[in-house]
CSV table of C-alpha atoms and ligand atoms in Angstrom, one decimal:
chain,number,residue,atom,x,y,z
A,1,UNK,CA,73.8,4.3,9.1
A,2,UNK,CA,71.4,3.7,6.2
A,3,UNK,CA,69.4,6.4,4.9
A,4,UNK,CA,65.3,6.0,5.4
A,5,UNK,CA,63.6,5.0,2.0
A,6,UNK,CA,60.3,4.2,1.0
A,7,UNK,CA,58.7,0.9,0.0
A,8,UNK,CA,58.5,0.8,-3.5
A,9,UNK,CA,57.4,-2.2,-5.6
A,10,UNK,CA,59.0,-4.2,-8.3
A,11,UNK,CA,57.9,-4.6,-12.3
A,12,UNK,CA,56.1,-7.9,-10.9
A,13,UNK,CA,53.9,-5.9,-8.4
A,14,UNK,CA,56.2,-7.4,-5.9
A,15,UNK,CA,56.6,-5.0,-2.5
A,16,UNK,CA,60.5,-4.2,-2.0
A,17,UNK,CA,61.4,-3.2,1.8
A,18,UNK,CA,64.3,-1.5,2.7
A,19,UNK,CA,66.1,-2.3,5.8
A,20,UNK,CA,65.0,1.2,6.7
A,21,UNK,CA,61.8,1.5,5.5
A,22,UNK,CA,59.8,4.6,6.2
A,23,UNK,CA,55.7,4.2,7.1
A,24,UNK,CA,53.1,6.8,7.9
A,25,UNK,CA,50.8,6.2,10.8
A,26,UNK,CA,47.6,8.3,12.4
A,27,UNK,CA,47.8,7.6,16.3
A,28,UNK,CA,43.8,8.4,16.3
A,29,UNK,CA,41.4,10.2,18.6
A,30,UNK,CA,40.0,9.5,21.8
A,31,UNK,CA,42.3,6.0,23.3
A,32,UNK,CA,44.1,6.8,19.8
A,33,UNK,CA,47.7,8.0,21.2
A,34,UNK,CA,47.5,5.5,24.0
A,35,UNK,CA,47.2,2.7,21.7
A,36,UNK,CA,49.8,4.3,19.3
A,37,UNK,CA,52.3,4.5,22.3
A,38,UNK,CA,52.4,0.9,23.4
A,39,UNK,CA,52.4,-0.1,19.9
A,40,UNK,CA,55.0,1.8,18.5
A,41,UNK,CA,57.1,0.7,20.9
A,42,UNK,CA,56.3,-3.1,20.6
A,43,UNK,CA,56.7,-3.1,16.5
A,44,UNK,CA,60.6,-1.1,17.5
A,45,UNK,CA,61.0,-3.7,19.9
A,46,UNK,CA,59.9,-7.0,17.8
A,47,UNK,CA,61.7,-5.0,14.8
A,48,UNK,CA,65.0,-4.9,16.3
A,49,UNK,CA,65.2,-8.2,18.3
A,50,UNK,CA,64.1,-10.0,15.1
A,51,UNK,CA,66.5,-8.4,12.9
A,52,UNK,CA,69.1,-7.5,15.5
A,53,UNK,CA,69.3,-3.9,15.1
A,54,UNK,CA,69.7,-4.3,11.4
A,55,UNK,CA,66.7,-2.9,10.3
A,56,UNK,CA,64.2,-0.1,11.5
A,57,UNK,CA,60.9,1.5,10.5
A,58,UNK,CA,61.0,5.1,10.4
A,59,UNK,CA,57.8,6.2,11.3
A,60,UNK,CA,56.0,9.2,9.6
A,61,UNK,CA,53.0,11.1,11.7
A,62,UNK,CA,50.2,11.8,9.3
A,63,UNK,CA,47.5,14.7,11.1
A,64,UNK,CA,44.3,13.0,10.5
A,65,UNK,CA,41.2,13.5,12.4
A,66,UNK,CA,41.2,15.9,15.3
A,67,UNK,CA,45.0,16.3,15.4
A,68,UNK,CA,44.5,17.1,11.4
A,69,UNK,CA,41.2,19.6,12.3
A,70,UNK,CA,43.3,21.0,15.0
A,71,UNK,CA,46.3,21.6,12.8
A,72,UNK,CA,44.6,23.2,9.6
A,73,UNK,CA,41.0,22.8,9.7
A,74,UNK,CA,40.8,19.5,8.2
A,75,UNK,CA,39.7,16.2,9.0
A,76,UNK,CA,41.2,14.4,6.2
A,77,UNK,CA,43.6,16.2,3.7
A,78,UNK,CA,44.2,15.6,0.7
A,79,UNK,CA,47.7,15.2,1.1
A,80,UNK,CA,47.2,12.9,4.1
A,81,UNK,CA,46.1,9.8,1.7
A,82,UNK,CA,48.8,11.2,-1.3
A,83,UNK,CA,50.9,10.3,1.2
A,84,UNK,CA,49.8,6.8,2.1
A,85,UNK,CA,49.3,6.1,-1.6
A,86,UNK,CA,52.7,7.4,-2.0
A,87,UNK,CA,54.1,4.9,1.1
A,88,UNK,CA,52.0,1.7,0.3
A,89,UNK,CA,51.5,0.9,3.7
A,90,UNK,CA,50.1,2.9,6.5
A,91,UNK,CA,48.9,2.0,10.3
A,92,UNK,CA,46.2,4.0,12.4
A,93,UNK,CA,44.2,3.6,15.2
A,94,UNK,CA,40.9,4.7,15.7
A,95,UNK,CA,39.3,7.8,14.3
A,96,UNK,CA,36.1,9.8,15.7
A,97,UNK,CA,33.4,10.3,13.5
A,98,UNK,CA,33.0,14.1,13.1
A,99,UNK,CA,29.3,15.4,13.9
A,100,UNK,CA,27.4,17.5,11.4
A,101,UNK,CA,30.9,18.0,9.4
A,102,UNK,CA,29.0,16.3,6.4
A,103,UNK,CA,31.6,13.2,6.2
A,104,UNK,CA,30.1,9.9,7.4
A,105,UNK,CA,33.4,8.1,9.1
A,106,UNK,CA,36.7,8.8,8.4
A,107,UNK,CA,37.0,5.5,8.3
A,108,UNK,CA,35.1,4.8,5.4
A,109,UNK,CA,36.3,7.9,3.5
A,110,UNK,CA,39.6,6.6,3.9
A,111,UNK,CA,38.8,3.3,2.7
A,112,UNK,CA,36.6,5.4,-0.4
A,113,UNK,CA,39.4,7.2,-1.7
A,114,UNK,CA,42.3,5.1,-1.5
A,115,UNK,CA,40.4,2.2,-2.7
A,116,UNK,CA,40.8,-0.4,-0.3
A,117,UNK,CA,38.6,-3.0,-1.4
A,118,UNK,CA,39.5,-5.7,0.7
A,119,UNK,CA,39.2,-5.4,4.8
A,120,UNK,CA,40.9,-8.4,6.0
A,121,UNK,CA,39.8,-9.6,9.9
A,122,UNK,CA,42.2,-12.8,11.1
A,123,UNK,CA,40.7,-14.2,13.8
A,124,UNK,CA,42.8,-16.4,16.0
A,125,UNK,CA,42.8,-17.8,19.6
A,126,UNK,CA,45.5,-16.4,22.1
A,127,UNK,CA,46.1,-18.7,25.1
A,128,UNK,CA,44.5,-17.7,28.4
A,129,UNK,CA,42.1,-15.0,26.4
A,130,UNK,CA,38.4,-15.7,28.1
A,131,UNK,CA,36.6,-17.3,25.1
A,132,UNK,CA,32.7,-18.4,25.1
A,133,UNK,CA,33.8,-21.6,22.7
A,134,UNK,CA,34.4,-25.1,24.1
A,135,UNK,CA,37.8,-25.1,21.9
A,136,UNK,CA,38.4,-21.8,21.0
A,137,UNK,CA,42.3,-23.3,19.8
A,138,UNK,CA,40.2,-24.6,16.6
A,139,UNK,CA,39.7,-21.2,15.4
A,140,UNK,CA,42.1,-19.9,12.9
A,141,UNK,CA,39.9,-17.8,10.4
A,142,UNK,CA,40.7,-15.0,8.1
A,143,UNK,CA,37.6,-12.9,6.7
A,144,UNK,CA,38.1,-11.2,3.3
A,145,UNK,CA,35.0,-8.7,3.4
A,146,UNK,CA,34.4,-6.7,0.4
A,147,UNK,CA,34.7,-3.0,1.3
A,148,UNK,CA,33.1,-0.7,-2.1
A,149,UNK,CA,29.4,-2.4,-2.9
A,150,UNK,CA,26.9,-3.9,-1.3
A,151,UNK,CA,24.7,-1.9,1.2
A,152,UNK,CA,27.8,-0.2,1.9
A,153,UNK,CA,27.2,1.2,-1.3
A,154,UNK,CA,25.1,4.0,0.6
A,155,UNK,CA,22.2,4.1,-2.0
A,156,UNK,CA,19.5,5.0,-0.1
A,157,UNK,CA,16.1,7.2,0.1
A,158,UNK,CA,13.9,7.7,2.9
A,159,UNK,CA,10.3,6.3,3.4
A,160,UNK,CA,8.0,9.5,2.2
A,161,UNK,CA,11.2,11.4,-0.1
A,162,UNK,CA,10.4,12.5,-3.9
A,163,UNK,CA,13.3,10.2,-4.8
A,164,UNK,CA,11.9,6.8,-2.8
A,165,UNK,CA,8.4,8.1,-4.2
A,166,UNK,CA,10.1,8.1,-7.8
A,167,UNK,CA,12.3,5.2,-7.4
A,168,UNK,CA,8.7,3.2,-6.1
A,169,UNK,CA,7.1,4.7,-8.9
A,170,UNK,CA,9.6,3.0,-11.8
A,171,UNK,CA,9.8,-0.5,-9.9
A,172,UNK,CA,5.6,-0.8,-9.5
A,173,UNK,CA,4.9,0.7,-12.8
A,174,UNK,CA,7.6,-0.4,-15.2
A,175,UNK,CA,8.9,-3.5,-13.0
A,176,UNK,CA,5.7,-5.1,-11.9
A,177,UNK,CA,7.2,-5.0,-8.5
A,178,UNK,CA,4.3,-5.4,-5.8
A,179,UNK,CA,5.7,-3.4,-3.1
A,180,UNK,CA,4.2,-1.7,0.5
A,181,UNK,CA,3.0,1.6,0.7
A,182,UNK,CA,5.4,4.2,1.3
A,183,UNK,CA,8.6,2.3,2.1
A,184,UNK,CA,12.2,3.3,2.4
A,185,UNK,CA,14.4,2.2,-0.1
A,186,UNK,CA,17.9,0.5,-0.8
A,187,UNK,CA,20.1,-0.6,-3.3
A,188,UNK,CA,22.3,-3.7,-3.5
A,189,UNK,CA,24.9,-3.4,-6.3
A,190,UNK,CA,27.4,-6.1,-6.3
A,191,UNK,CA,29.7,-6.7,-9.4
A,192,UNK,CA,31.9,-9.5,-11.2
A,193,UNK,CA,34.8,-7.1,-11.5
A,194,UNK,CA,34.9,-6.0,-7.4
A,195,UNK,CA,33.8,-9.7,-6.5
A,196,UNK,CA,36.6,-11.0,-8.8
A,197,UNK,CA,39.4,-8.7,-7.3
A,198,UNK,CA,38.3,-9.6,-3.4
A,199,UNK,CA,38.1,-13.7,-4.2
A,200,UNK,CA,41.3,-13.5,-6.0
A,201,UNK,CA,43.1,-11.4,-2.8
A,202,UNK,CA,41.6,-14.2,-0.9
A,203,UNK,CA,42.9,-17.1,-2.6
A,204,UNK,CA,46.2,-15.7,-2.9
A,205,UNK,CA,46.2,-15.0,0.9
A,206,UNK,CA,45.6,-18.5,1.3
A,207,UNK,CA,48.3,-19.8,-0.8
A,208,UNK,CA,51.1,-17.6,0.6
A,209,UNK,CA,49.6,-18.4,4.2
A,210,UNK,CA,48.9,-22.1,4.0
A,211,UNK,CA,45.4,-22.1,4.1
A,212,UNK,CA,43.3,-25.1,3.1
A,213,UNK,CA,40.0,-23.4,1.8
A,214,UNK,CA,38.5,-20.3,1.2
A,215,UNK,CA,35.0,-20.6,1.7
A,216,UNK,CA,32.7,-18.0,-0.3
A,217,UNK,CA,29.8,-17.2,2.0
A,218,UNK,CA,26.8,-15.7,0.3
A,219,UNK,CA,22.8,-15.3,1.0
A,220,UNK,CA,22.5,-16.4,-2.7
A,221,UNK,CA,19.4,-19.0,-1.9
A,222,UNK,CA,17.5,-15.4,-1.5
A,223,UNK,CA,19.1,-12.7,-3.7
A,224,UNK,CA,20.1,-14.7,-6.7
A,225,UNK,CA,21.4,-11.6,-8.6
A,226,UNK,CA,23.6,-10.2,-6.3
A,227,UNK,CA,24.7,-13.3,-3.4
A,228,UNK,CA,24.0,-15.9,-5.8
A,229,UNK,CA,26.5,-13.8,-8.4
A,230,UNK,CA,29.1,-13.2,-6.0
A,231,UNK,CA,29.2,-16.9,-5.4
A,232,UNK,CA,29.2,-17.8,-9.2
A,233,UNK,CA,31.9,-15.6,-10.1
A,234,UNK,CA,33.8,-16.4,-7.1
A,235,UNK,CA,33.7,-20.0,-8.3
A,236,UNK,CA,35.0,-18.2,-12.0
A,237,UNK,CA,37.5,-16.2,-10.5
A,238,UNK,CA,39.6,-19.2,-9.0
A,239,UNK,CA,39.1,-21.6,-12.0
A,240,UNK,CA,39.9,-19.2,-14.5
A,241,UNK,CA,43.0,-17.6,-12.6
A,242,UNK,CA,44.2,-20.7,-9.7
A,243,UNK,CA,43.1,-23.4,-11.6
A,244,UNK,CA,47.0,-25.2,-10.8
A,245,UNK,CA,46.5,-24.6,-6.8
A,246,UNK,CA,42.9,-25.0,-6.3
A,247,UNK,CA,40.1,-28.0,-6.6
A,248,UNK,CA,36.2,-27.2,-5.8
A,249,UNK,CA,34.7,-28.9,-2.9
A,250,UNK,CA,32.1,-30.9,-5.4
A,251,UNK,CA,35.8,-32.0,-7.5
A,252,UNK,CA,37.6,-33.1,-4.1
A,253,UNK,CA,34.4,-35.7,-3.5
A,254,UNK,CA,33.8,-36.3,-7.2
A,255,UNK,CA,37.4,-36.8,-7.8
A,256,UNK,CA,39.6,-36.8,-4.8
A,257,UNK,CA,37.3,-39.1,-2.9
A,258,UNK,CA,37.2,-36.3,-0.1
A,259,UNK,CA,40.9,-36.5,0.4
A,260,UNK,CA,42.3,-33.3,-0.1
A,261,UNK,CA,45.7,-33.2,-2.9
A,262,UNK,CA,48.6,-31.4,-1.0
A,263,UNK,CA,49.5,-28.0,-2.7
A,264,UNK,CA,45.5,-27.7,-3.3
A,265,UNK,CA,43.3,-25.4,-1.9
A,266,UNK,CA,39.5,-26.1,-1.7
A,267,UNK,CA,36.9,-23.6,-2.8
A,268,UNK,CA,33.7,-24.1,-1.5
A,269,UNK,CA,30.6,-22.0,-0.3
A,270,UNK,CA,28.2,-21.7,2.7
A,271,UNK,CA,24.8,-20.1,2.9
A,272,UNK,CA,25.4,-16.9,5.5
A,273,UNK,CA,23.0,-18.6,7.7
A,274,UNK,CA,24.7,-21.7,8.2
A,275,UNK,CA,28.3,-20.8,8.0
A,276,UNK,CA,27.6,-18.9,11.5
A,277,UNK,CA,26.3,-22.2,12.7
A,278,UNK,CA,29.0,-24.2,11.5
A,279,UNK,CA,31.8,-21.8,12.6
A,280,UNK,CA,30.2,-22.4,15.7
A,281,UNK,CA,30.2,-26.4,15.8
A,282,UNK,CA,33.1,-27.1,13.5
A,283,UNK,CA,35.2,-24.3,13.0
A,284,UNK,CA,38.2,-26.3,12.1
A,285,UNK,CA,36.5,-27.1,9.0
A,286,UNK,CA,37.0,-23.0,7.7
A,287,UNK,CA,40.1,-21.4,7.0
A,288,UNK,CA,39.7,-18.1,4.6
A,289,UNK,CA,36.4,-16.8,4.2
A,290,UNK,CA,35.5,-14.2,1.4
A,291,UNK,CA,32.0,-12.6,1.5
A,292,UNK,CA,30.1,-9.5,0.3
A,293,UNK,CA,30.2,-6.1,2.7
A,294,UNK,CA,27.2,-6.7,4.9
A,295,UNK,CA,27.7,-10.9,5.7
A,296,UNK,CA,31.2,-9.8,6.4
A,297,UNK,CA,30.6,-7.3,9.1
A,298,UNK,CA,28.3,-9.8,10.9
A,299,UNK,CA,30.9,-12.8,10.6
A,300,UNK,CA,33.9,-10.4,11.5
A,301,UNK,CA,32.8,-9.6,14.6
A,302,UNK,CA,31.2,-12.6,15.5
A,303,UNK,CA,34.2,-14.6,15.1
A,304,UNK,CA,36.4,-12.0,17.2
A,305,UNK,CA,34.0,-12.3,20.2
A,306,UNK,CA,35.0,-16.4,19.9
A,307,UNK,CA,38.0,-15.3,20.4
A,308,UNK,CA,37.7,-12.8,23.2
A,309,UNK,CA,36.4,-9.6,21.2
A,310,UNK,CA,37.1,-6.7,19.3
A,311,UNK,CA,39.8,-5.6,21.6
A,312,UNK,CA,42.0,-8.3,20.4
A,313,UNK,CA,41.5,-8.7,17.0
A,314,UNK,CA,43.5,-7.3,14.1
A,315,UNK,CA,42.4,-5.8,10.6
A,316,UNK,CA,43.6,-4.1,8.0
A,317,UNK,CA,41.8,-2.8,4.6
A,318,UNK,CA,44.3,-3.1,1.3
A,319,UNK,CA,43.7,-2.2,-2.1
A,320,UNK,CA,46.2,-3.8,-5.2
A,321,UNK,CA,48.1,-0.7,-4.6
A,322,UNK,CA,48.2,0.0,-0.5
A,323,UNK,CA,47.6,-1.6,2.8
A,324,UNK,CA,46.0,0.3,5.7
A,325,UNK,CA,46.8,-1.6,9.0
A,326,UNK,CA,44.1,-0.3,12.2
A,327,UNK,CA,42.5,-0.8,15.4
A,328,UNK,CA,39.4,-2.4,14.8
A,329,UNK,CA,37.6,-0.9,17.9
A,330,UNK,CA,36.4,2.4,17.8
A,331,UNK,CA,37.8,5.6,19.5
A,332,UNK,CA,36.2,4.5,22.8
A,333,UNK,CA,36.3,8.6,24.1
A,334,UNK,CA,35.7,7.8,27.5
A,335,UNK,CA,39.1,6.2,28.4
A,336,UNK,CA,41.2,9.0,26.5
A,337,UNK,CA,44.3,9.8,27.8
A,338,UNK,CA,44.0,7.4,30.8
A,339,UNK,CA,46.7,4.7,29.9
A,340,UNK,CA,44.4,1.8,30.9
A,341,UNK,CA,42.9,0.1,27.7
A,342,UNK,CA,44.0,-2.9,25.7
A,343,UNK,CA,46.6,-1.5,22.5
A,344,UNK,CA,46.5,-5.1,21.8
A,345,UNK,CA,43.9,-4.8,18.5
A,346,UNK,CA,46.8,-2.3,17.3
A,347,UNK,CA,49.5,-3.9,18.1
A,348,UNK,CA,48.4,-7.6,16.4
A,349,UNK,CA,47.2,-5.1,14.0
A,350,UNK,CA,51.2,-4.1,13.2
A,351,UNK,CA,52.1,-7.6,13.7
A,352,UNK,CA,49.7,-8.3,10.3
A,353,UNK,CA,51.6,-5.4,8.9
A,354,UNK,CA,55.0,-6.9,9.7
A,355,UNK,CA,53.9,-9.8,7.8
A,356,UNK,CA,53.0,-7.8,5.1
A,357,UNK,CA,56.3,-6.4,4.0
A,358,UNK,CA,57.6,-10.0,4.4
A,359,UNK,CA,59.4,-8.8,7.9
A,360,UNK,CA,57.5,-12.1,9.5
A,361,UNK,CA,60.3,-13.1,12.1
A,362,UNK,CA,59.1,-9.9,13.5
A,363,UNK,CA,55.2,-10.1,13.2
A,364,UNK,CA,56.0,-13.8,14.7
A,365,UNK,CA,57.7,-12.4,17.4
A,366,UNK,CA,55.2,-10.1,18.7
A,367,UNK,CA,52.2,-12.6,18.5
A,368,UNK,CA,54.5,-14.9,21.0
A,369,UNK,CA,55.2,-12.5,23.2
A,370,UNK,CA,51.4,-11.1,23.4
A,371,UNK,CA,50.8,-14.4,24.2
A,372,UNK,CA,52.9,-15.2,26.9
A,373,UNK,CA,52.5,-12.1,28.4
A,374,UNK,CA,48.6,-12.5,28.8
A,375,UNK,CA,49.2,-16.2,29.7
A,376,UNK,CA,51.6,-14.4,32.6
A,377,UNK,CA,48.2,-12.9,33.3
A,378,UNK,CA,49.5,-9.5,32.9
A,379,UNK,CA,46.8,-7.6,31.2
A,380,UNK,CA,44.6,-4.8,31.3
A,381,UNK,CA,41.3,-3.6,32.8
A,382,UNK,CA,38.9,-5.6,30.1
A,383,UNK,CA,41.0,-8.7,30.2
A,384,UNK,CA,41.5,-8.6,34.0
A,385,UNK,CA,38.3,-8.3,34.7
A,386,UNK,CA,37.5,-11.3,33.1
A,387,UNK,CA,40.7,-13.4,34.2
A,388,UNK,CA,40.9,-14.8,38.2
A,389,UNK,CA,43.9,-13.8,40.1
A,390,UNK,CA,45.0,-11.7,36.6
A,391,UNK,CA,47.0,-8.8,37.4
A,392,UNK,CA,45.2,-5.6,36.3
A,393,UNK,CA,48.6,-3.2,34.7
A,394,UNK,CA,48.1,-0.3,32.2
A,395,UNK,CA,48.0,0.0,29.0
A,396,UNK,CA,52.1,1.3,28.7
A,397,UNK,CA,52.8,-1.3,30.8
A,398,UNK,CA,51.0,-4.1,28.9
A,399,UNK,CA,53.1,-3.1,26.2
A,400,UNK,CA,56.1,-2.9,28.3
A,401,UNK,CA,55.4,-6.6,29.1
A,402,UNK,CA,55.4,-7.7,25.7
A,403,UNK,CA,59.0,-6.1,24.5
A,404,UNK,CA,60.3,-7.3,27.6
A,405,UNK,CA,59.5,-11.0,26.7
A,406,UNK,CA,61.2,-10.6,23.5
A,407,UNK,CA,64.7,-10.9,24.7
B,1,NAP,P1,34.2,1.9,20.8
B,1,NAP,O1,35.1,3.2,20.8
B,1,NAP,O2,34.8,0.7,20.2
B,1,NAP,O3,34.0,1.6,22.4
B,1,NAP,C1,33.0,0.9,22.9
B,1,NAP,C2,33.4,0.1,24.2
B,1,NAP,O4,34.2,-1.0,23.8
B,1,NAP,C3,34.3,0.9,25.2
B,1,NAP,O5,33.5,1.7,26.0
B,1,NAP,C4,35.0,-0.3,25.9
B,1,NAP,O6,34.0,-1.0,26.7
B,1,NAP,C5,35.3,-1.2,24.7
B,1,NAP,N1,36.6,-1.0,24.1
B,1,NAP,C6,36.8,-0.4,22.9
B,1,NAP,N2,38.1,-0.4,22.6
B,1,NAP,C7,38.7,-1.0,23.7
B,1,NAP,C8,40.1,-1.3,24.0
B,1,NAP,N3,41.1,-1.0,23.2
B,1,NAP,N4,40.3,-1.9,25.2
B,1,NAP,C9,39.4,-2.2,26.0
B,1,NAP,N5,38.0,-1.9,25.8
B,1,NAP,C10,37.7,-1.3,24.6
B,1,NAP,O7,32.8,2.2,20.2
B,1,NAP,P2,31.9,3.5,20.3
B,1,NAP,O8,31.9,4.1,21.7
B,1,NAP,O9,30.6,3.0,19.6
B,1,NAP,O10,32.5,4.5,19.3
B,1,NAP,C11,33.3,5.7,19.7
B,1,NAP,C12,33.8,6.5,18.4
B,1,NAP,O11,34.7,5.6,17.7
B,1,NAP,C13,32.7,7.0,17.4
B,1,NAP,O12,33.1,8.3,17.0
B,1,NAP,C14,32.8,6.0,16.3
B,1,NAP,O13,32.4,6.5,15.1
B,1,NAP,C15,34.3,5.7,16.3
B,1,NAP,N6,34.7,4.4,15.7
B,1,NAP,C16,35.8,4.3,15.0
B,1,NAP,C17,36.3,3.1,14.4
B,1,NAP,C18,37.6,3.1,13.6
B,1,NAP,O14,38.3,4.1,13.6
B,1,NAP,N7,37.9,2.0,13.0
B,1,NAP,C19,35.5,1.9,14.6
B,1,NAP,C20,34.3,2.0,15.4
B,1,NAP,C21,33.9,3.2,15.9
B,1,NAP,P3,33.8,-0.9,28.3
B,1,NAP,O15,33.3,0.5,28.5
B,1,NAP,O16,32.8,-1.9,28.6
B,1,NAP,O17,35.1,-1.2,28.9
């Protein structure tokens, strides 16, 4: 039997996956190790029908969050995210945000210090899933959200504080700014460089995936510097770097006569504002959509509750370097350790990751066989409840369902 290796990558920045590729994972906290469990089993499952037994993953338990405080007093080591660094791609499921242990999410820390500047949400409609849209099949989405600036930037003071008193005392005097008494403030930092490297992750997600647009929504009628920038050097990004597989929208009815070329993709952008109404009326018209931190955590989650919610829908946060794969749900304490809720975030979730390492026969696989198992009407509590005549069945079982479609 061959030996388990890591994923390495080639002198083009190319990933190279051996048949027996090894790959951290975090189970989680709270629903964590339930999610893990039907998971695991349905990426071994999808893995092996796919390939017929020819390839495996050889999974690699990192102790992060409680497991890791429980093990040697730390939430989130050091060595933990050498190790994903080390492994280029990692899955977890959801982590608890520890109380008054001075870290603000795991989550974020994680996506901090490793540097994943993309989080990438696809948002598709499985068949039978309860949706509020008239055709939810016309929604096949993927949101790029920009994961380091922003107001996810964290600078911040509080209304009455010597620094928000100082900061006030700079923007009235030396800025002319005409401001209210005693507010709290913010900063918005967005960049060309970290707006550059999230456009161009975009565009080349659309070209591998067969996307017809990326769409670069921004709020840039209003904050000129910042929205309005990150729309202008989106717009830079894919002349300068995609000029051969891209046209702008203003060229394809200047110069294409609104007919799009084949092999093109179409850059245009939307206000934030309207691009939730016209996701809404005509989300055909939207394929990938790249956007600053703050209009990407409204339109990520507001496109996954088209689609039935955030219990069904994927993510994953990736840098140049690595690819974290997770539950996008939180850790949803109350259902811990009961077997009953849906792994299917996670499990989609490792589907995306399948993709990723080019093993798509096997991500394919596992999206067809969630599918049919929920058309079946075999799902759990939050789907059932929704479903008529669905049968309620755990969430090992749900699982169970899907690898046994796969035959
Ligand atoms: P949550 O854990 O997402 O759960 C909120 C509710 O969503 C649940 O009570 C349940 O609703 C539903 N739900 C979540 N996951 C589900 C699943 N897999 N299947 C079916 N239903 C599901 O949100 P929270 O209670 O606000 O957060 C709890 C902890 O998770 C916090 O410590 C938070 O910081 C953390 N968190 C972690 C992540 C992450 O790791 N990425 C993300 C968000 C939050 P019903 O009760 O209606 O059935």
């Amino acid at each position: 039997m061959s030996q388990p290796e890591k994923i390495t990558k080639n002198s083009d920045g190319e990933l190279v996956v051996p048949d027996h590729a090894i790959i951290p994972f975090i189970e989680g906290d709270g629903i964590g190790p339930d999610i893990w469990r039907a998971t695991q089993a349905v990426i071994d499952g999808a893995v092996k029908t796919a390939f017929n037994g020819e390839r495996k993953i050889h999974w690699r338990e990192l102790s992060v969050g409680e497991k890791g405080y429980k093990k040697d007093g730390q939430w989130l080591s050091d060595e933990a995210l050498a190790d994903i660094r080390e492994h280029m791609v990692a899955i977890k499921g959801p982590l608890t945000t520890p109380v008054g242990e001075g870290i603000r999410s795991l989550n974020v820390s994680i996506r901090q210090k490793l540097d994943l500047f993309a989080c990438i949400r696809p948002v598709k409609y499985i068949e039978s899933v309860p949706s509020p849209m008239k055709n939810p099949r016309d929604i096949n989405m993927v949101v790029f959200r920009e994961n380091t600036e922003d107001v996810y930037a964290g600078i911040e003071w509080a209304a009455g504080s010597e620094e928000a008193e100082r900061v006030c005392t700079f923007l009235r005097d030396t800025m002319g700014a005409d401001l209210p008494e005693n507010p709290g403030i913010g900063i918005k930092p967005i960049s060309a460089k970290n707006t550059k490297r999230l456009v161009a992750k975009a565009i080349e997600y659309a070209i591998e995936n067969d996307y017809s647009s990326v769409t670069l929504m921004h709020k840039g009628n209003i904050m000129k510097f910042t929205e309005g920038a990150f729309r202008n050097w989106g717009y830079e990004v894919a002349l300068e770097q995609y000029r051969d597989r891209i046209i702008t929208e203003d060229e394809l009815w200047d110069t294409y006569g609104g007919k799009q070329p084949a092999g093109r993709i179409v850059i245009k952008d939307r206000i934030a504002d309207m691009l939730f109404q016209q996701t809404l009326l005509r989300p055909e018209e939207f394929g990938v959509i790249a956007t600053p931190n703050l209009n990407g955590d409204y339109i990520s989650d507001a496109l996954a509750a088209q689609v039935g919610g955030l219990g069904m829908a994927p993510g994953a946060n990736v840098s140049n370097d690595c690819a974290v794969f997770e539950a996008t749900h939180g850790t949803a304490p109350k259902y811990a350790g009961l077997d009953k809720v849906n792994p299917s975030s996670l499990i989609l979730s490792g589907a995306l990751m399948l993709d990723h390492i080019g093993w798509k026969d096997a991500g394919n696989l596992i999206r067809t066989s969630l599918q049919a198992t929920v058309q079946a009407g075999k799902v759990t509590y939050d789907l059932a409840r929704q479903i008529e005549g669905a049968k309620e069945v755990t969430c090992s079982a749900f699982g169970q369902a899907i690898v046994a479609r796969m035959g």
